[in-house]
XYZ file of C-alpha atoms in Angstrom:
707
model
C 154.191 304.722 300.832
C 154.605 304.611 304.479
C 154.063 300.852 304.603
C 157.257 300.584 302.377
C 159.417 302.607 304.291
C 162.307 300.557 305.234
C 163.352 299.688 308.826
C 166.950 299.634 310.266
C 168.623 296.278 309.064
C 165.923 295.614 306.379
C 167.419 296.901 302.804
C 165.611 295.344 299.729
C 161.874 295.539 299.602
C 159.092 294.423 297.242
C 156.031 296.022 296.200
C 153.643 295.654 293.265
C 155.806 293.400 290.999
C 158.783 295.600 291.818
C 161.912 295.048 293.872
C 163.127 298.461 295.930
C 166.746 298.207 296.113
C 167.999 300.374 298.894
C 170.813 302.416 297.965
C 172.186 305.900 297.800
C 172.406 308.740 295.055
C 175.342 308.581 292.548
C 175.898 312.480 292.608
C 177.151 314.688 295.499
C 178.522 314.173 299.036
C 175.107 314.304 300.630
C 174.571 310.451 299.364
C 170.847 310.932 299.592
C 169.054 307.566 300.671
C 166.798 306.275 297.775
C 165.142 302.977 296.463
C 165.813 301.910 293.075
C 162.777 300.598 291.656
C 163.282 297.280 289.423
C 160.483 295.260 287.643
C 160.561 291.704 288.909
C 159.023 290.607 285.528
C 161.540 292.493 283.133
C 164.254 293.351 285.486
C 164.320 296.989 283.927
C 164.969 299.966 286.158
C 161.692 301.791 286.496
C 162.903 304.853 288.572
C 163.757 305.989 292.055
C 162.068 306.767 295.364
C 163.508 308.851 298.478
C 164.087 306.964 301.524
C 162.173 308.459 304.196
C 164.185 307.075 307.194
C 167.626 307.729 305.945
C 168.603 309.921 308.864
C 170.585 312.385 306.979
C 168.199 313.474 304.120
C 164.852 312.289 305.375
C 163.295 311.386 302.291
C 164.566 314.317 300.110
C 166.159 314.190 296.774
C 167.206 316.966 294.105
C 166.300 317.259 290.675
C 169.515 315.268 289.808
C 168.843 312.426 292.370
C 165.317 312.003 290.781
C 166.475 311.587 287.490
C 169.784 309.697 288.320
C 168.201 306.522 287.193
C 167.925 307.566 283.638
C 171.594 307.391 282.939
C 171.575 303.815 283.709
C 170.319 302.510 280.165
C 170.667 305.872 278.356
C 171.261 305.510 274.640
C 174.676 307.161 274.784
C 176.182 304.261 277.061
C 179.104 302.804 275.703
C 178.220 299.117 274.827
C 181.505 297.519 273.963
C 185.277 298.498 274.207
C 186.141 301.150 271.803
C 189.573 301.426 269.853
C 190.455 304.479 267.554
C 191.562 303.381 264.153
C 192.208 306.107 261.638
C 190.588 308.787 263.782
C 187.312 307.039 264.539
C 186.263 304.775 267.363
C 185.748 301.128 266.229
C 183.976 298.585 268.623
C 186.081 295.944 269.522
C 186.216 292.634 271.808
C 187.440 292.934 275.372
C 190.350 290.567 274.410
C 191.478 293.084 271.448
C 191.407 296.115 273.496
C 193.090 294.524 276.680
C 195.793 293.087 274.590
C 196.308 296.388 272.738
C 196.717 298.003 276.431
C 199.086 295.328 277.577
C 201.299 295.863 274.368
C 201.362 299.645 274.545
C 201.781 299.740 278.331
C 204.592 297.186 278.020
C 206.453 299.005 275.133
C 206.294 302.400 276.835
C 207.715 301.357 280.068
C 210.604 299.218 278.409
C 211.664 302.086 276.514
C 210.917 304.869 278.854
C 211.031 303.448 282.180
C 208.106 302.698 284.746
C 206.965 306.301 285.227
C 206.183 306.838 281.650
C 202.771 305.468 282.305
C 200.111 307.780 284.656
C 196.713 307.231 286.428
C 194.135 310.016 286.837
C 191.407 308.673 289.096
C 188.259 309.821 290.296
C 186.125 309.803 293.622
C 182.639 309.210 292.226
C 183.258 305.696 292.814
C 183.134 303.239 295.907
C 185.716 302.911 298.566
C 186.685 299.546 297.315
C 187.399 300.961 293.665
C 189.334 303.939 294.830
C 191.461 301.887 297.025
C 192.167 299.727 294.054
C 193.053 302.406 291.831
C 195.960 303.344 294.060
C 196.942 299.663 294.069
C 196.421 299.364 290.659
C 199.025 302.363 289.734
C 201.723 301.405 292.249
C 201.530 297.456 291.802
C 200.149 296.738 288.528
C 201.898 299.650 286.635
C 204.710 300.438 289.259
C 204.526 304.093 288.450
C 204.674 306.804 290.893
C 202.551 309.201 288.703
C 199.019 308.886 290.136
C 196.508 311.709 291.293
C 192.937 312.021 291.003
C 190.005 314.641 290.181
C 189.556 315.537 294.127
C 192.530 317.490 293.720
C 190.357 319.901 291.830
C 187.782 319.561 294.628
C 188.577 318.919 298.288
C 192.316 318.948 298.444
C 192.366 322.462 300.175
C 190.102 321.372 302.767
C 192.006 318.443 303.146
C 195.331 320.510 303.550
C 193.557 322.839 306.035
C 192.173 320.284 308.282
C 195.514 318.220 308.347
C 197.397 321.557 309.165
C 194.921 322.576 311.984
C 193.582 319.496 313.364
C 196.068 316.735 312.239
C 193.293 314.829 310.641
C 191.226 315.422 307.704
C 187.540 314.462 307.944
C 185.195 316.527 306.250
C 182.951 317.278 309.411
C 183.721 317.313 312.857
C 180.092 316.426 313.809
C 177.191 314.353 312.577
C 174.729 316.456 310.474
C 171.872 315.067 312.206
C 172.870 317.371 315.019
C 172.651 320.552 312.590
C 168.838 321.392 313.493
C 170.126 321.909 317.148
C 172.745 324.238 316.244
C 172.347 328.259 317.150
C 174.294 329.596 314.154
C 175.772 328.975 310.840
C 178.534 330.578 309.192
C 178.611 329.182 305.610
C 181.347 330.551 303.347
C 181.743 329.793 299.698
C 178.768 327.465 299.372
C 175.564 327.977 297.491
C 174.108 325.229 299.480
C 170.575 325.430 298.255
C 171.840 324.558 294.769
C 174.933 322.643 295.312
C 173.553 320.309 298.127
C 169.630 321.225 298.170
C 168.764 318.373 300.339
C 170.773 319.843 303.388
C 168.721 322.828 303.492
C 165.802 321.325 305.483
C 168.386 320.868 308.483
C 169.017 324.658 308.390
C 165.497 325.517 308.279
C 164.740 323.393 311.303
C 167.259 325.127 313.141
C 166.154 328.457 311.898
C 162.668 327.632 313.184
C 164.261 327.287 316.759
C 165.764 330.532 316.339
C 169.164 329.821 314.804
C 171.048 332.672 312.656
C 172.800 332.305 309.461
C 175.751 334.063 308.292
C 176.593 333.493 304.543
C 179.872 334.703 302.733
C 179.649 334.744 298.933
C 179.977 337.458 296.418
C 176.526 336.519 295.027
C 173.169 336.784 296.693
C 172.506 333.355 295.988
C 169.490 331.433 297.034
C 171.545 330.487 300.187
C 172.426 334.060 300.974
C 168.956 335.101 300.460
C 167.833 333.369 303.596
C 170.633 334.615 305.748
C 170.854 337.019 308.521
C 173.978 338.588 307.118
C 175.273 338.397 303.663
C 178.881 339.207 303.430
C 179.018 339.999 299.705
C 182.976 339.875 299.438
C 185.225 340.342 296.354
C 186.327 336.715 295.022
C 189.855 335.909 296.426
C 189.294 337.909 299.706
C 188.366 335.203 302.359
C 191.455 335.387 304.031
C 191.311 338.921 304.752
C 187.426 338.563 305.866
C 188.111 335.682 308.027
C 191.162 337.583 309.595
C 188.624 340.544 310.207
C 186.157 338.399 311.801
C 188.803 336.666 314.155
C 189.928 340.328 315.081
C 186.367 341.223 316.209
C 185.920 337.837 318.184
C 189.098 338.518 320.184
C 188.531 342.224 320.699
C 184.820 341.791 321.704
C 185.705 339.257 324.267
C 184.231 336.486 322.605
C 187.134 333.942 322.853
C 186.706 330.763 325.170
C 189.760 331.345 326.691
C 189.685 328.314 328.847
C 189.275 325.955 325.737
C 191.921 327.770 323.723
C 194.406 327.521 326.603
C 193.982 323.927 327.061
C 193.406 322.630 323.691
C 195.129 325.104 320.997
C 198.650 326.252 319.862
C 199.759 329.536 318.499
C 197.100 331.771 320.173
C 199.324 334.787 320.793
C 200.703 334.540 317.073
C 197.323 334.329 315.872
C 196.051 337.388 317.823
C 199.192 339.389 316.687
C 198.528 338.604 313.045
C 194.889 339.624 313.060
C 195.655 342.927 315.087
C 195.608 344.807 311.788
C 192.388 343.821 310.577
C 190.042 346.338 311.823
C 186.501 346.498 310.355
C 187.684 349.546 308.243
C 190.592 347.717 306.828
C 188.709 344.560 306.347
C 186.095 346.324 304.411
C 188.881 348.169 302.271
C 190.232 344.708 301.285
C 186.968 342.547 301.033
C 184.554 345.223 299.597
C 181.990 344.219 302.480
C 180.379 346.701 304.494
C 181.798 347.193 307.818
C 178.636 347.281 309.605
C 177.941 343.696 308.366
C 181.266 342.437 309.072
C 180.582 343.909 312.804
C 177.111 342.313 312.833
C 178.319 338.944 311.733
C 181.028 338.772 314.458
C 178.484 339.499 317.184
C 176.011 337.128 315.979
C 178.698 334.546 315.850
C 180.610 335.279 318.987
C 177.282 335.197 321.025
C 175.778 331.915 319.805
C 176.301 329.157 322.201
C 176.429 326.348 319.438
C 177.899 327.297 316.116
C 178.901 325.544 313.029
C 181.371 327.068 310.407
C 180.680 325.346 307.024
C 182.613 326.023 303.651
C 182.940 324.679 300.187
C 184.702 325.096 296.883
C 184.344 329.008 296.832
C 186.714 329.075 299.828
C 188.894 326.038 298.761
C 189.505 326.766 295.053
C 191.905 329.542 295.475
C 195.824 329.739 295.517
C 195.480 330.285 299.140
C 192.855 327.711 299.892
C 194.381 326.105 302.775
C 194.924 329.375 304.385
C 191.252 330.155 304.073
C 190.463 326.723 305.377
C 192.612 327.190 308.564
C 191.278 330.721 309.444
C 187.676 329.886 308.894
C 188.211 326.904 311.141
C 190.016 329.080 313.629
C 186.741 330.883 314.180
C 185.315 327.638 315.604
C 188.387 327.022 317.689
C 188.356 330.343 319.344
C 184.780 330.001 320.172
C 185.511 326.386 321.533
C 182.930 324.869 319.320
C 184.977 321.733 318.216
C 184.053 318.370 319.670
C 180.961 319.307 321.099
C 177.254 318.949 320.361
C 175.632 320.554 317.520
C 178.921 322.463 316.884
C 182.006 322.400 314.837
C 183.271 322.778 311.099
C 182.421 321.058 308.192
C 182.760 321.012 304.446
C 180.251 320.431 301.737
C 181.894 317.463 299.909
C 181.241 317.888 295.943
C 181.654 314.199 294.933
C 179.629 311.112 296.067
C 182.656 309.578 297.515
C 185.007 312.848 297.969
C 185.553 311.815 301.516
C 186.381 308.186 301.023
C 188.127 308.663 297.664
C 190.789 310.674 299.077
C 191.762 308.936 302.184
C 192.982 305.531 300.502
C 195.704 305.993 297.926
C 194.660 307.932 294.998
C 196.542 311.135 295.956
C 200.033 311.160 294.763
C 201.617 310.984 298.032
C 198.960 308.911 300.200
C 198.643 305.511 300.981
C 195.418 303.606 302.383
C 194.380 304.690 305.744
C 195.786 308.190 305.244
C 199.334 306.902 305.525
C 201.882 309.054 303.975
C 203.979 307.712 301.292
C 207.140 309.262 302.597
C 206.677 307.469 305.854
C 208.969 304.238 305.859
C 206.779 302.441 308.096
C 203.718 303.185 306.114
C 205.262 301.692 303.131
C 206.366 298.504 304.759
C 202.919 298.019 306.182
C 201.072 298.613 303.266
C 203.812 296.658 301.070
C 203.101 293.668 303.209
C 199.259 293.716 302.925
C 199.865 294.154 299.116
C 202.366 291.192 299.159
C 205.330 293.380 297.640
C 208.692 294.414 298.753
C 208.935 297.800 300.121
C 211.604 298.737 297.807
C 209.054 298.117 294.957
C 206.763 300.942 295.981
C 206.783 303.945 293.915
C 207.877 307.196 295.372
C 205.344 310.183 295.603
C 204.372 311.909 292.276
C 202.866 315.114 291.480
C 199.435 316.701 291.768
C 196.687 316.291 288.940
C 197.300 319.580 287.104
C 201.096 319.021 287.264
C 200.969 315.586 285.642
C 200.054 317.710 282.419
C 203.313 319.401 283.014
C 205.090 315.985 282.969
C 203.247 315.082 279.673
C 204.216 318.402 278.046
C 208.001 317.649 279.131
C 208.070 314.152 277.789
C 207.967 312.285 281.087
C 204.681 310.868 280.865
C 203.777 309.037 277.766
C 200.669 307.355 278.518
C 197.726 307.703 280.767
C 194.739 305.833 282.097
C 191.728 308.023 282.994
C 189.383 306.479 285.440
C 185.860 307.935 286.536
C 187.074 311.410 285.623
C 186.606 314.014 282.791
C 189.864 316.172 283.233
C 189.204 317.653 279.730
C 186.301 319.679 281.146
C 187.370 319.984 284.736
C 191.107 321.114 284.687
C 192.030 324.843 284.872
C 193.424 326.458 281.632
C 191.748 323.380 280.106
C 193.427 323.959 276.653
C 196.698 323.263 278.120
C 195.111 319.733 279.068
C 193.901 319.418 275.761
C 197.090 319.733 274.038
C 198.668 317.410 276.810
C 196.169 314.663 275.861
C 196.934 315.160 272.005
C 200.781 314.599 273.037
C 200.286 311.174 274.786
C 201.645 307.982 273.100
C 198.579 306.164 274.360
C 195.368 307.155 276.510
C 193.102 304.782 278.093
C 189.625 305.866 279.673
C 187.212 303.961 281.717
C 183.710 305.593 281.344
C 180.176 304.642 280.651
C 179.527 307.563 278.456
C 182.118 309.089 275.586
C 183.105 312.179 277.880
C 185.146 314.779 276.474
C 188.078 313.203 277.627
C 187.337 309.795 276.100
C 187.017 311.581 272.775
C 190.891 312.016 273.108
C 191.560 308.372 274.019
C 192.894 305.583 272.005
C 191.242 302.847 273.985
C 187.619 303.465 275.806
C 186.633 300.669 278.339
C 183.056 300.516 279.044
C 182.549 300.496 282.903
C 179.287 300.219 284.877
C 177.075 302.871 286.510
C 176.534 303.022 290.277
C 173.398 300.732 289.944
C 175.414 298.039 288.497
C 177.857 297.233 291.364
C 178.045 297.270 294.943
C 180.494 298.666 297.704
C 180.700 301.350 300.036
C 181.136 305.200 300.093
C 181.803 307.784 302.702
C 179.558 310.473 302.758
C 180.135 314.178 303.813
C 179.914 313.515 307.446
C 182.435 310.769 307.429
C 179.616 308.033 307.495
C 180.496 304.894 305.586
C 177.511 303.440 303.839
C 176.466 300.715 301.343
C 175.515 301.035 297.652
C 173.881 298.290 296.519
C 173.516 296.398 293.097
C 170.307 296.880 291.376
C 170.823 295.007 288.107
C 173.639 293.140 286.302
C 176.061 295.428 284.337
C 174.456 296.374 280.864
C 175.808 295.228 277.556
C 179.423 294.166 277.728
C 180.313 296.574 280.528
C 182.399 295.764 283.464
C 182.997 297.263 286.798
C 186.355 299.131 287.141
C 187.554 296.787 289.868
C 187.513 294.050 287.386
C 189.144 295.957 284.615
C 191.856 296.417 286.959
C 192.431 292.858 287.509
C 192.052 292.028 283.844
C 195.075 294.411 282.975
C 197.119 293.393 285.947
C 196.813 289.818 285.127
C 198.146 290.601 281.408
C 201.052 292.720 282.850
C 202.273 289.657 285.073
C 200.781 291.187 288.454
C 197.228 289.184 288.430
C 198.118 287.471 291.709
C 197.685 290.790 293.446
C 194.115 291.561 292.228
C 192.431 288.194 292.210
C 189.027 289.327 293.671
C 185.771 287.691 293.083
C 183.484 290.679 294.314
C 183.881 293.764 296.167
C 183.341 292.291 299.531
C 186.635 290.483 299.087
C 188.208 294.064 298.064
C 186.741 295.545 301.198
C 187.875 292.976 303.466
C 191.676 293.737 302.235
C 190.884 297.295 302.428
C 189.778 297.288 306.234
C 193.185 295.525 306.771
C 195.005 298.040 304.789
C 193.593 301.147 306.492
C 194.273 299.455 310.083
C 196.245 301.659 312.292
C 195.835 304.686 309.893
C 194.488 307.883 310.642
C 191.493 307.111 308.395
C 190.953 303.475 310.027
C 188.058 301.695 308.716
C 189.045 298.152 310.199
C 186.206 297.895 312.417
C 183.612 298.566 309.942
C 181.810 295.614 307.974
C 178.926 295.289 305.458
C 177.049 293.761 308.369
C 177.560 296.668 310.633
C 176.728 299.107 307.908
C 173.428 297.394 307.205
C 172.475 297.224 310.948
C 173.452 300.664 312.120
C 172.695 302.752 308.718
C 176.310 303.438 308.405
C 179.465 303.766 310.656
C 181.452 306.756 311.056
C 185.176 306.199 310.922
C 187.724 306.119 312.715
C 186.487 302.633 313.775
C 189.354 300.620 314.745
C 187.791 297.499 315.941
C 184.549 295.660 315.335
C 183.453 296.505 318.865
C 184.277 300.094 318.773
C 180.999 302.373 318.080
C 182.528 304.385 315.495
C 183.059 308.148 315.811
C 180.325 310.491 314.874
C 181.872 313.350 316.725
C 185.641 313.756 316.323
C 187.928 315.568 318.765
C 185.944 315.297 321.672
C 188.976 315.205 323.903
C 192.054 315.879 321.788
C 192.996 316.677 318.197
C 195.166 314.277 315.964
C 198.302 316.463 316.095
C 201.280 315.007 318.102
C 200.684 316.980 321.241
C 196.774 316.630 320.900
C 196.166 320.382 320.522
C 194.736 322.030 317.398
C 197.092 324.796 315.493
C 195.874 327.912 315.438
C 197.062 329.950 312.068
C 198.795 333.049 311.699
C 198.293 333.856 308.032
C 199.494 337.085 306.294
C 197.298 338.666 303.629
C 197.927 337.709 300.040
C 196.116 338.896 296.858
C 194.753 336.153 294.461
C 197.064 334.724 291.767
C 195.778 336.973 289.353
C 194.218 340.726 290.149
C 192.275 343.012 287.952
C 194.374 345.277 285.460
C 193.684 347.849 283.134
C 193.152 345.280 280.155
C 191.391 342.809 282.372
C 189.165 344.846 284.883
C 187.016 342.423 286.129
C 186.759 339.215 288.286
C 185.539 336.214 287.030
C 184.224 333.322 289.206
C 182.733 330.137 288.559
C 180.429 327.512 290.260
C 177.504 325.093 289.962
C 173.733 325.133 289.263
C 171.314 322.892 290.718
C 170.716 320.874 287.454
C 174.171 319.851 286.675
C 176.770 317.918 288.392
C 180.671 318.629 287.864
C 181.669 318.192 284.040
C 178.170 317.315 283.176
C 179.098 314.021 281.606
C 176.011 312.623 283.303
C 173.486 315.135 283.582
C 173.941 316.724 280.210
C 172.369 313.633 278.932
C 169.365 313.922 281.010
C 166.379 315.648 279.031
C 164.733 317.364 281.998
C 167.852 318.771 283.370
C 168.928 319.995 279.981
C 165.655 321.568 279.512
C 166.178 323.512 282.803
C 169.609 324.727 281.829
C 170.929 323.838 278.517
C 173.878 326.164 278.105
C 176.287 328.288 280.487
C 175.584 331.875 280.649
C 177.766 334.966 281.844
C 175.641 336.280 285.116
C 176.438 340.147 285.987
C 174.852 343.046 287.489
C 172.844 345.347 285.356
C 175.160 348.407 286.570
C 178.015 346.264 285.171
C 176.231 345.402 281.790
C 175.042 349.095 281.499
C 178.636 350.187 281.491
C 179.342 348.123 278.257
C 175.923 349.024 276.661
C 174.811 345.094 277.304
C 171.333 343.648 277.570
C 169.890 340.611 279.062
C 169.937 337.620 276.488
C 172.661 339.372 274.145
C 176.053 337.558 273.407
C 179.257 338.569 274.638
C 182.911 337.658 274.529
C 184.261 337.133 278.102
C 188.174 336.824 278.020
C 191.076 336.185 280.639
C 194.744 336.185 279.915
C 194.238 332.606 278.716
C 191.498 332.401 276.276
C 187.874 333.606 275.712
C 184.635 332.104 274.729
C 181.111 333.749 273.952
C 178.322 333.560 276.247
C 174.657 334.809 276.697
C 174.364 337.655 279.220
C 171.982 336.696 282.283
C 171.368 339.865 284.373
C 170.578 340.021 288.012
C 170.856 342.155 290.884
C 171.854 339.630 293.143
C 175.609 339.776 292.564
C 178.496 342.181 292.817
C 178.759 344.855 290.194
C 182.424 344.040 289.559
C 182.293 340.297 288.967
C 181.189 337.701 286.235
C 179.631 334.411 287.297
C 179.652 331.399 284.778
C 178.710 327.702 285.598
C 181.111 325.203 284.660
C 179.310 322.000 283.592
C 180.227 322.172 279.957
C 183.074 321.233 277.876
C 184.699 322.124 274.653
C 183.763 325.681 273.420
C 181.600 325.927 276.229
C 183.943 324.996 278.796
C 184.604 328.063 281.086
C 187.707 326.198 282.277
C 189.388 327.525 279.228
C 189.703 330.839 281.042
C 190.453 329.686 284.474
C 193.788 330.200 286.308
C 196.090 327.355 286.966
C 197.703 329.079 289.856
C 198.117 326.455 292.701
C 198.019 326.549 296.518
C 201.586 325.845 297.587
C 200.340 323.086 300.239
C 197.180 321.392 298.441
C 198.142 322.032 294.773
C 194.488 323.212 294.302
C 194.056 325.521 291.182
C 192.444 328.727 291.446
C 189.127 328.031 289.873
C 187.385 330.820 291.819
C 189.076 334.126 291.035
C 191.063 335.362 287.950
C 191.057 338.857 286.154
C 188.693 339.191 283.048
C 187.219 341.556 280.416
C 183.875 341.467 278.652
C 183.230 342.936 275.152
C 179.968 343.348 273.337
C 179.602 341.345 270.053
């Protein structure tokens, strides 16, 4: 294959009757480089091959990436618009479906006001589409009610980064530098399963002597390769981070010059962690104090260290606190803004970074501008061709939109590239909300669990049938390239927005011929914002294999490493936290004595709407299970493979027991990739972080019963 490896600036290749379309995977934030193989004779997609010269993943694909092409022409693809009539979906024409949407949207807004409509977006789309979702909601529909599924994924990382650094970019350094780091502190991430193509970077660093500290209640494949595994109780991250900060200060590992010059609130932080001695921290977290001490010494003595975290840390009712505290470890060591050092989060969705920057969040406009900033509203209104007075006010977070449905404010919803009927916490509450809606529209290429509630389902394209850009977990803007034309009667989301806008009298604002035209407007919309993409062009992305934002002009090199000289706060200094210890939103009780935590497995992706249709992936992991320690199972006379009832204060479900010693003996773990009666999110706690509005997916009280 070496003769077919693409070179910089060369993107689409040919070989043996096939075209190789250079693009990136459709799944997680790694955005692994790949070629889609297309038959020159038939135009059919034959498979994928890894791209060996993509600098981030260097020819690696996980099981999902290898089989990603199988979703493109899957038998379950929605071929034509569907309209629900007498409780059943009937195929219709686009004209009939769009006319119904126009009539219902118009009737509802005339009767109940603009805010009777709502939009629930997603970030497994290109930047171009994500940008248009916000514009569609605010200009075409004129509603303030818009939010997106990233609220359930990256919002606490965003809140913590903004609070600490004044800027939300998921990584302060390019991941190509990771192999040169001396220490990794990975918290709340089963990296080997959730971002498996990144593991090679850690192994390269380990071969050079790097150390690894893993914070996780379970002894995951990632934890098994760690020098220290801090097996904390779910929901106690802030106590553990405070304990590590206590030791970093006490043992003299603080880079005092860096802290004095570049940080605020050091004395407040120092006072707040004083009580978190190893003994006290161990009592709160359940981690052996000697392991906490060892971890602090390893981290404190490492010249180049990277603090990394994911949903285990963030999906808590104090997720923002957790992010600020773990970030403070890097700040005290003077690691941010330096080579092979810094802070990074493992982005979950493919465009989880770009998708949250440009207007899908309830309070944001493109370029990470605040909707509460009059100057931001004035600027974006001019770009969009509306008056500032026409711009809707901020709305509410994703889960809180279900509250607005239940209280009668929201009457209709347009769900785009998301499956909240699986991914929402306390998901039966979301199901009841969907049933209460007067009208529900869903864009998808499969009939998801959410789409089953819909009145109209619009068939959209897969990632291989459209083009655009995404922003990977480093902050690198990359190209997604079209391999084939849209199948059947599907249309790309951006085209659908334009069709609906036209029928609602707003077509002049959505007059695009292709994604490139959208991107050119998007560049202007981001110019001068914190997330400035204005200097990035398709040509630069092709030539440079991606461009890091911020990039404010075409002669700017982009910013692989951020915060080299100053942070993005008003005074240029990072804000160190002083966080009081708080229990999770729900703690074990006599009735519910255990802790339930949830997560991913290597064979599935998010709600499973795509991966549960791929035979190979389903063969490997067909159903969810209740993972627990043999000691816990023995207390209830449970055996491996038996069915049990798992309950929380919200609901219950039946699951098969999977015994393993690689977990704490006081928790139950369940993967979350299934819907309906197999959805563990029936059980999860909707307690929200006060800043990010992230629900507490990662910890709630539970009980188990033998069936």
